[in-house]
CSV table of N, CA and C and ligand atoms in Angstrom, one decimal:
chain,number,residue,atom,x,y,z
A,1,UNK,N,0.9,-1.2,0.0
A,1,UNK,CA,0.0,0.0,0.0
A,1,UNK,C,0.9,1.2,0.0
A,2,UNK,N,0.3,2.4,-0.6
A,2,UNK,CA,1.2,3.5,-0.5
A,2,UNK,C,0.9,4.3,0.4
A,3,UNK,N,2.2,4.6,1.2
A,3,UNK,CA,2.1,5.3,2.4
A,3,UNK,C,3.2,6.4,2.3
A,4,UNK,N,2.2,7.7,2.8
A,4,UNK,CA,3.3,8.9,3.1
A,4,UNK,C,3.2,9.3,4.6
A,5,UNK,N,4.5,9.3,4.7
A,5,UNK,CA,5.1,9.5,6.5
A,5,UNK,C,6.3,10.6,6.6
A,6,UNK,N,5.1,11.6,7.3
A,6,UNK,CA,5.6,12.7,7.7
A,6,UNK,C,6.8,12.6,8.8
A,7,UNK,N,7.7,13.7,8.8
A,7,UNK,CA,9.1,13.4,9.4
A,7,UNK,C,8.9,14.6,10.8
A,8,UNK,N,8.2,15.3,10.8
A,8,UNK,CA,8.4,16.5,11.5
A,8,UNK,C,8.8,16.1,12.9
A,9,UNK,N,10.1,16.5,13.4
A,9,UNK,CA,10.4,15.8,14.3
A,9,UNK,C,9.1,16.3,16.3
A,10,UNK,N,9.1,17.0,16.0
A,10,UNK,CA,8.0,16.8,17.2
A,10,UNK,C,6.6,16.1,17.5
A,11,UNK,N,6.9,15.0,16.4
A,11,UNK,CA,5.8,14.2,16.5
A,11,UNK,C,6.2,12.9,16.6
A,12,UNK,N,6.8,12.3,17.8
A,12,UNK,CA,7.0,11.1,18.1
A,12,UNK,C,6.9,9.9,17.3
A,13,UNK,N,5.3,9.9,16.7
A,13,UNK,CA,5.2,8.8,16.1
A,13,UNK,C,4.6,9.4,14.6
A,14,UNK,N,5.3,8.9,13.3
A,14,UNK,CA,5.0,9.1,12.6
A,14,UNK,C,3.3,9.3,12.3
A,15,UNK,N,3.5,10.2,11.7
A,15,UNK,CA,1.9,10.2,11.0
A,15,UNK,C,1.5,9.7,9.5
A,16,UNK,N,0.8,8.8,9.7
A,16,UNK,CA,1.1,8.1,8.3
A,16,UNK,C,-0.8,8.0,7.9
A,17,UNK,N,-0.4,8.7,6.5
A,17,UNK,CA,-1.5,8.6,5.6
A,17,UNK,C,-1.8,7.9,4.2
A,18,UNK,N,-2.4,7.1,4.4
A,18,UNK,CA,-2.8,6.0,3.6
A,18,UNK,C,-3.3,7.0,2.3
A,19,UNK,N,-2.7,6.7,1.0
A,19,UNK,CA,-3.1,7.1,0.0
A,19,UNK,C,-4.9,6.6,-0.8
A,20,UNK,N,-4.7,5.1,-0.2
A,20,UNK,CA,-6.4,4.6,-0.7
A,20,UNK,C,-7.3,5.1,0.9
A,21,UNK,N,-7.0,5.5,1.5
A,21,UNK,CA,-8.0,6.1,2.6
A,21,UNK,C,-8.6,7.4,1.9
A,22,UNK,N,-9.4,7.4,0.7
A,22,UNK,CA,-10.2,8.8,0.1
A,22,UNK,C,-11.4,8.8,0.4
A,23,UNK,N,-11.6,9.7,1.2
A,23,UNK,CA,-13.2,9.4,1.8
A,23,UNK,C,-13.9,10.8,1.1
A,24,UNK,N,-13.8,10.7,-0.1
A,24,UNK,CA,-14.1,12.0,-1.0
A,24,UNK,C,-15.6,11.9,-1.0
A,25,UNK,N,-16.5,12.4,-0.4
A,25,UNK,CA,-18.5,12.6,-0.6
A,25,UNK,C,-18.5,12.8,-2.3
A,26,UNK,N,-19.8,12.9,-2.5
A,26,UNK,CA,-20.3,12.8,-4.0
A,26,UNK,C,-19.4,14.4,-4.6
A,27,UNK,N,-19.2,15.1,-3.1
A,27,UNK,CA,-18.9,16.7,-4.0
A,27,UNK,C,-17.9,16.3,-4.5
A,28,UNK,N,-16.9,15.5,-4.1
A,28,UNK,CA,-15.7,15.5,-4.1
A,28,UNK,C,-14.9,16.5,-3.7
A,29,UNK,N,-14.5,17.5,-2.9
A,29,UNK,CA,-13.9,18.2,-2.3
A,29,UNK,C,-13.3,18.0,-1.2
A,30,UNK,N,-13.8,17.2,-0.5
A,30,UNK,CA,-12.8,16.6,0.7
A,30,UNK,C,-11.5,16.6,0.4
A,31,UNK,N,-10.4,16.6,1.6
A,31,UNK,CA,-9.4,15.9,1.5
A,31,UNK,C,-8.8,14.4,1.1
A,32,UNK,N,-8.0,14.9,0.5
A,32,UNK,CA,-7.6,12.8,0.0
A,32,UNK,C,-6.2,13.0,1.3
A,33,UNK,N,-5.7,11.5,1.7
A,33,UNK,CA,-5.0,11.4,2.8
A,33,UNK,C,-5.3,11.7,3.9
A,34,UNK,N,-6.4,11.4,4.5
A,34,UNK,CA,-7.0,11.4,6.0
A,34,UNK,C,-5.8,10.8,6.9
A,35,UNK,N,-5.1,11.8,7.5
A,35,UNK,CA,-4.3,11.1,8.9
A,35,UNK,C,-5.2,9.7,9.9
A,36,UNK,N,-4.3,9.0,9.7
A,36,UNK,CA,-4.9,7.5,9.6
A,36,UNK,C,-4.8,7.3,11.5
A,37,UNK,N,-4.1,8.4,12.1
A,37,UNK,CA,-3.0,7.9,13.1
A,37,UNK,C,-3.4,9.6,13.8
A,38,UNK,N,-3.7,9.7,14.9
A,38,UNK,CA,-3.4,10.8,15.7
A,38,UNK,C,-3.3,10.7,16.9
A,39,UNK,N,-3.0,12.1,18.0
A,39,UNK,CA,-2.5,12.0,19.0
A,39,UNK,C,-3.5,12.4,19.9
A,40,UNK,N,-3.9,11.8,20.8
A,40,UNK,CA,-5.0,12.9,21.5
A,40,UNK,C,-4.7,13.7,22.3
A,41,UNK,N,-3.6,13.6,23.0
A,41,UNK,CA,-2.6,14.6,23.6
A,41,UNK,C,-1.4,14.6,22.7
A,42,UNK,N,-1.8,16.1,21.8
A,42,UNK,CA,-0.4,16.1,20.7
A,42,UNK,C,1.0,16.7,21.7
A,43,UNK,N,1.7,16.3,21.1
A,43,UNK,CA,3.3,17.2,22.0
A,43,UNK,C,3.4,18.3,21.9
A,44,UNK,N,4.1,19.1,22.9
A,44,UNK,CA,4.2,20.1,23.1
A,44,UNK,C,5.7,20.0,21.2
A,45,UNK,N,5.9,20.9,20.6
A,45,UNK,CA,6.8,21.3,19.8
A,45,UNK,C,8.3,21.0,20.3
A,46,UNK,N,8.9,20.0,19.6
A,46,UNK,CA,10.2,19.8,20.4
A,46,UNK,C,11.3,21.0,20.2
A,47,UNK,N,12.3,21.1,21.1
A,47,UNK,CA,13.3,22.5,20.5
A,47,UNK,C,14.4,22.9,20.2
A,48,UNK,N,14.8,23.2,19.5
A,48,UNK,CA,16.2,22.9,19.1
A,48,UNK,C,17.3,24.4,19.5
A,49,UNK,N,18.2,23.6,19.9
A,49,UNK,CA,19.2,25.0,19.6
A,49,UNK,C,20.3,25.2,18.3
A,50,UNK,N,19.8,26.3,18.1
A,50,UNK,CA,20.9,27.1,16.9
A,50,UNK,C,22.5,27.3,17.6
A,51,UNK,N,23.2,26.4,17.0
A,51,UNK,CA,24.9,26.9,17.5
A,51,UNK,C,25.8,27.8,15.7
A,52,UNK,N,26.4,28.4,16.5
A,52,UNK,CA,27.5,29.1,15.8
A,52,UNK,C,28.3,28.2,16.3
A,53,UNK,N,29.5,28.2,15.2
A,53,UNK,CA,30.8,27.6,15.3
A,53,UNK,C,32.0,28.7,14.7
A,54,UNK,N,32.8,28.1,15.4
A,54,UNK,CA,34.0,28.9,15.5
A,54,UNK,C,34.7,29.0,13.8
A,55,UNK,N,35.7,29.4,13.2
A,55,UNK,CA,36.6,29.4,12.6
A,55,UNK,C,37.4,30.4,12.7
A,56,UNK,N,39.1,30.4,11.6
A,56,UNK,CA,39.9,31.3,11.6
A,56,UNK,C,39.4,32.7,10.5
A,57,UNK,N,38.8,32.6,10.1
A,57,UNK,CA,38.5,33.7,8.9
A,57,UNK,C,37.5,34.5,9.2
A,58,UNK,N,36.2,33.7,9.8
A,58,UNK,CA,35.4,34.9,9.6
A,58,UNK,C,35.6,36.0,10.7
A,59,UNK,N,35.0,37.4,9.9
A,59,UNK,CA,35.6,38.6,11.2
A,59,UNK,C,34.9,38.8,12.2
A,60,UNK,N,35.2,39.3,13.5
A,60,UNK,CA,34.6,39.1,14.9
A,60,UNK,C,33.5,40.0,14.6
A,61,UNK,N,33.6,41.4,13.8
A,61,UNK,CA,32.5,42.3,13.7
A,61,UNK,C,31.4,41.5,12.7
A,62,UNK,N,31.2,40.8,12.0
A,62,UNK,CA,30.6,40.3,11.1
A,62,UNK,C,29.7,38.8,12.1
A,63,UNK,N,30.6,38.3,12.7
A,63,UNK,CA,29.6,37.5,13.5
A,63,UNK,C,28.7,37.8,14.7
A,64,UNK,N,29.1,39.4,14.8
A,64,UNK,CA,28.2,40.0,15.8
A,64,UNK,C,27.0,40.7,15.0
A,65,UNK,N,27.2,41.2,14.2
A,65,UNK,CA,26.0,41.5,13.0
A,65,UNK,C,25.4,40.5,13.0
A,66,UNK,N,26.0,39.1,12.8
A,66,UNK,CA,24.7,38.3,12.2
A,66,UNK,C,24.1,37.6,13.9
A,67,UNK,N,24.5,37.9,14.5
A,67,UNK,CA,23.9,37.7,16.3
A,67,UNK,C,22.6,38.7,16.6
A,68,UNK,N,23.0,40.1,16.2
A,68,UNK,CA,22.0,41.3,16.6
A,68,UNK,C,21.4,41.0,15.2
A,69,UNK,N,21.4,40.8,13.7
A,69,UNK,CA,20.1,40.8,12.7
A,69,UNK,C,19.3,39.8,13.0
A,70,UNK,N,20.5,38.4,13.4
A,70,UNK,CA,19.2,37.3,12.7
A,70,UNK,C,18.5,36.9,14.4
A,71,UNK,N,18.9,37.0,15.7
A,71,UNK,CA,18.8,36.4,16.9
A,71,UNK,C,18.6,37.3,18.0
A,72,UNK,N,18.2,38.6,17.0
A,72,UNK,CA,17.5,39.7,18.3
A,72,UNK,C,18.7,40.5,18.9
A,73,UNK,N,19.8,40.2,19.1
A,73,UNK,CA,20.8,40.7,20.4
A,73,UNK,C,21.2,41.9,20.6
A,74,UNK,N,21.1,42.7,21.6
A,74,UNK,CA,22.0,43.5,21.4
A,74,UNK,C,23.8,43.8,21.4
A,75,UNK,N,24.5,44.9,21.4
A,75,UNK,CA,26.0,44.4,20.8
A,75,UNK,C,26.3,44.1,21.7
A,76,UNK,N,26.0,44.2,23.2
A,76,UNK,CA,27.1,43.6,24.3
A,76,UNK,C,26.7,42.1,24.3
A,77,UNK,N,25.5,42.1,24.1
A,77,UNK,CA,25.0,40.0,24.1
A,77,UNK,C,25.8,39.8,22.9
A,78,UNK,N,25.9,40.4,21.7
A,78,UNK,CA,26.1,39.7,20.8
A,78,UNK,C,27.8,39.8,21.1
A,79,UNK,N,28.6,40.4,21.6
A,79,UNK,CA,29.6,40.4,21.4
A,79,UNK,C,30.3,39.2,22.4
A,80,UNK,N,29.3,39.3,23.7
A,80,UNK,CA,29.8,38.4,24.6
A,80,UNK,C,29.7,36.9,24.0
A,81,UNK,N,28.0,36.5,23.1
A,81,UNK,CA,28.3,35.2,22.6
A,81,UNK,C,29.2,34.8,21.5
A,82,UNK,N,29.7,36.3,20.6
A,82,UNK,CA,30.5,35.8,19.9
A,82,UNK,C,32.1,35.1,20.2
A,83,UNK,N,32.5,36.5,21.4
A,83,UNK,CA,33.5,35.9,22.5
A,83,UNK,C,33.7,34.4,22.7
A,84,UNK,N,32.5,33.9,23.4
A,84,UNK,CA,32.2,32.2,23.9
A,84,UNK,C,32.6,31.6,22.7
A,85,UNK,N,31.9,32.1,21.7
A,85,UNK,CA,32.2,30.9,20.6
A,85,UNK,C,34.2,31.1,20.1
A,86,UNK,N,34.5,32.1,20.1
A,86,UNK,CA,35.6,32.9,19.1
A,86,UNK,C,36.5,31.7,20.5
A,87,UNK,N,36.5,31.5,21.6
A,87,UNK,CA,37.3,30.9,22.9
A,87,UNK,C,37.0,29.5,22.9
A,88,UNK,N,36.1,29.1,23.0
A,88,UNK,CA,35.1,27.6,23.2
A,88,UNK,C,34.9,26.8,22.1
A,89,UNK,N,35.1,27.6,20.7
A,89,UNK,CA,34.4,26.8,19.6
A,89,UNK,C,33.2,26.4,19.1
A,90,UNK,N,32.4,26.9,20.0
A,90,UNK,CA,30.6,26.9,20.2
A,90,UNK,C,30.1,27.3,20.5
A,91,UNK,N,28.8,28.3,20.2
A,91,UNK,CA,28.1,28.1,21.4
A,91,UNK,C,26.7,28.8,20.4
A,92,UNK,N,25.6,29.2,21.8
A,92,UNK,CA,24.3,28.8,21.4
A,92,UNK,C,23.7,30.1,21.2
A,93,UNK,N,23.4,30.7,19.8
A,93,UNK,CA,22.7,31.7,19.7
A,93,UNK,C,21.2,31.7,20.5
A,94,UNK,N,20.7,30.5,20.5
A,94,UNK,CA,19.5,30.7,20.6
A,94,UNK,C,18.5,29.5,20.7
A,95,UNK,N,17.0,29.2,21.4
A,95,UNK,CA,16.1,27.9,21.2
A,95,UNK,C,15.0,28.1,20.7
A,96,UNK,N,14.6,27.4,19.9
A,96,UNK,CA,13.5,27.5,19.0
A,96,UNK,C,13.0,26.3,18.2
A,97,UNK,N,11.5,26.0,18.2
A,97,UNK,CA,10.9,25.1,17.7
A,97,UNK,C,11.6,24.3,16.2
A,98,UNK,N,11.2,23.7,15.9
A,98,UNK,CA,12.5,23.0,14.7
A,98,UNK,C,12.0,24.0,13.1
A,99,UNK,N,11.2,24.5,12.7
A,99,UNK,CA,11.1,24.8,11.2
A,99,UNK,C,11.6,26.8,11.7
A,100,UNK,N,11.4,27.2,12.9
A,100,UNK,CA,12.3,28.8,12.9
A,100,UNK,C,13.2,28.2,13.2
A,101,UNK,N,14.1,27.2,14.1
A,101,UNK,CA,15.4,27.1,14.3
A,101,UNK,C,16.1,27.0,12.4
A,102,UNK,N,15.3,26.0,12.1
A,102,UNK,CA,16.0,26.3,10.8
A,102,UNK,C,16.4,26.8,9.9
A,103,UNK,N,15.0,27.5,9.5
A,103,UNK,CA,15.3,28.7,9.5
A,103,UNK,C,16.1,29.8,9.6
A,104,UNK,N,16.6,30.0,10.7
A,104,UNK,CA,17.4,30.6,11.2
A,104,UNK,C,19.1,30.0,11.0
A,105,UNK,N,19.2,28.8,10.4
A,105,UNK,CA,20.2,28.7,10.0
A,105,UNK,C,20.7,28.6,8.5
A,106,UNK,N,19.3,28.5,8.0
A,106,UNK,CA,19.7,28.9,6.5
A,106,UNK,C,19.6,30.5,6.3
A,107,UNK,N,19.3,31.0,7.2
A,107,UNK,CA,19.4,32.5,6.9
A,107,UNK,C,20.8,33.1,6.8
A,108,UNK,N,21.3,32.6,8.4
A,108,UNK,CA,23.1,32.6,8.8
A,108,UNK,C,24.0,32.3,7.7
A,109,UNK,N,23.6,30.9,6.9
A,109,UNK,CA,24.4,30.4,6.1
A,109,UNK,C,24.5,31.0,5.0
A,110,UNK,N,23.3,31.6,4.5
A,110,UNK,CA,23.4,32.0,3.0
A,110,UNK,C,23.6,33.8,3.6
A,111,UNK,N,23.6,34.3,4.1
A,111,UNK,CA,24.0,35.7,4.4
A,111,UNK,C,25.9,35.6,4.7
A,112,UNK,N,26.6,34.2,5.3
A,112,UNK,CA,27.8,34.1,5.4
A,112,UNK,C,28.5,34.0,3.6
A,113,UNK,N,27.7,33.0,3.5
A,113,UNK,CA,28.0,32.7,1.8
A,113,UNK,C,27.8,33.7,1.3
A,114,UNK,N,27.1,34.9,0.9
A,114,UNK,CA,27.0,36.1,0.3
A,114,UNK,C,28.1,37.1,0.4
A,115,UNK,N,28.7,36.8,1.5
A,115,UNK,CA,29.5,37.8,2.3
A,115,UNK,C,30.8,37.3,2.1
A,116,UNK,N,30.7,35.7,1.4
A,116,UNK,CA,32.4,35.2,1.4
A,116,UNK,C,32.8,34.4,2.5
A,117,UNK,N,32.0,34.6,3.6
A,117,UNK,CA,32.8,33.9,4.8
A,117,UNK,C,32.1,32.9,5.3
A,118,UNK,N,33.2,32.2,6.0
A,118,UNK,CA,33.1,30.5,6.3
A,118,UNK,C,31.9,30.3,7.3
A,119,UNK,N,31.6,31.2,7.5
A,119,UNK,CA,30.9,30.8,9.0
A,119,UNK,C,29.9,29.9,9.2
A,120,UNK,N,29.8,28.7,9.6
A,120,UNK,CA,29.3,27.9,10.0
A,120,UNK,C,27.9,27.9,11.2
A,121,UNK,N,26.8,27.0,11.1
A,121,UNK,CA,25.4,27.5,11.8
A,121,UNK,C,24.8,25.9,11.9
A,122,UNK,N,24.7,25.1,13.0
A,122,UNK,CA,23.7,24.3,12.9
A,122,UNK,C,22.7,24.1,13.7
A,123,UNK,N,22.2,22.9,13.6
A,123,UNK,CA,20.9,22.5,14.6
A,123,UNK,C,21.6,21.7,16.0
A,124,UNK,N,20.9,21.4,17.2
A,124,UNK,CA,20.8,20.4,17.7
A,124,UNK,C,20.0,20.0,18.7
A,125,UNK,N,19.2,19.2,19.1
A,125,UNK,CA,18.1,19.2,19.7
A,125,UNK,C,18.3,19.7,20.9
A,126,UNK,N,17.4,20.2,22.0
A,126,UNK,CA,17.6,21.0,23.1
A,126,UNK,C,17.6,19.8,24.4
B,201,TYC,N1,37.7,33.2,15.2
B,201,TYC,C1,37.3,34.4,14.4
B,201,TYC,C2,38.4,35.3,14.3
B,201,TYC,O1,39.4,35.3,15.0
B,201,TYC,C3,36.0,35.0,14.9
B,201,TYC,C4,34.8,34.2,15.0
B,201,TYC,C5,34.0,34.1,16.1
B,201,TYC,C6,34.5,33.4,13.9
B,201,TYC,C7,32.9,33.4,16.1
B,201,TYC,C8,33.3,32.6,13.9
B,201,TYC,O2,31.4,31.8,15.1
B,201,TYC,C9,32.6,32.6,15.0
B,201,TYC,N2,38.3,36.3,13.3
């Protein structure tokens, strides 16, 4: 049978919709793929944190710009987390549900890429 199974990670158990489950009425306007599978207590949204990573190239003023545009900060927060990372090699802009965490790191990346520089941005669960 053909089955599409959603990945969205704050949903524990897949949601899987049966393609022959069409419970289309005579109008036919219904939805096709009725969620075959639900939660009666859905989860709360799982969270991730956005980390910056360190390297030798990109410039200290440049990773504090992208701290205060894309993650709210102002320049002493942003300077101080750039600090942690620029010492430590890591650290955590910020937590947020999984499709803005993402977000937010394709924003980092392709604003680094535009600009030439290395700077690196990922996910990790909270
Ligand atoms: N290490 C960089 C430098 O000395 C600064 C830097 C800080 C780069 C934080 C990336 O996530 C970073 N120019």
């Amino acid at each position: 049978m053909n089955v599409r199974v959603s990945f969205r990670p704050d949903l524990s158990v897949p949601l899987r919709c049966a393609e022959g489950d069409d419970t289309r009425g005579p109008g036919g306007d219904d939805q096709i793929g009725i969620a075959t599978k639900t939660r009666a207590k859905p989860k709360k949204p799982s969270q991730f944190k956005v980390l910056m990573l360190n390297d030798d190239y990109t410039p200290m003023e440049f990773v504090v710009m992208v701290l205060k545009r894309f993650f709210h900060m102002d320049l002493e927060q942003a300077t101080r987390v750039m600090l942690h990372v620029h010492q430590r090699g890591v650290g955590v802009c910020g937590v947020y549900p999984y499709e803005i965490a993402e977000t937010k790191v394709n924003q980092v990346m392709d604003f680094a890429r535009q600009n030439q520089h290395p700077l690196q941005c990922t996910l990790e669960k909270a």
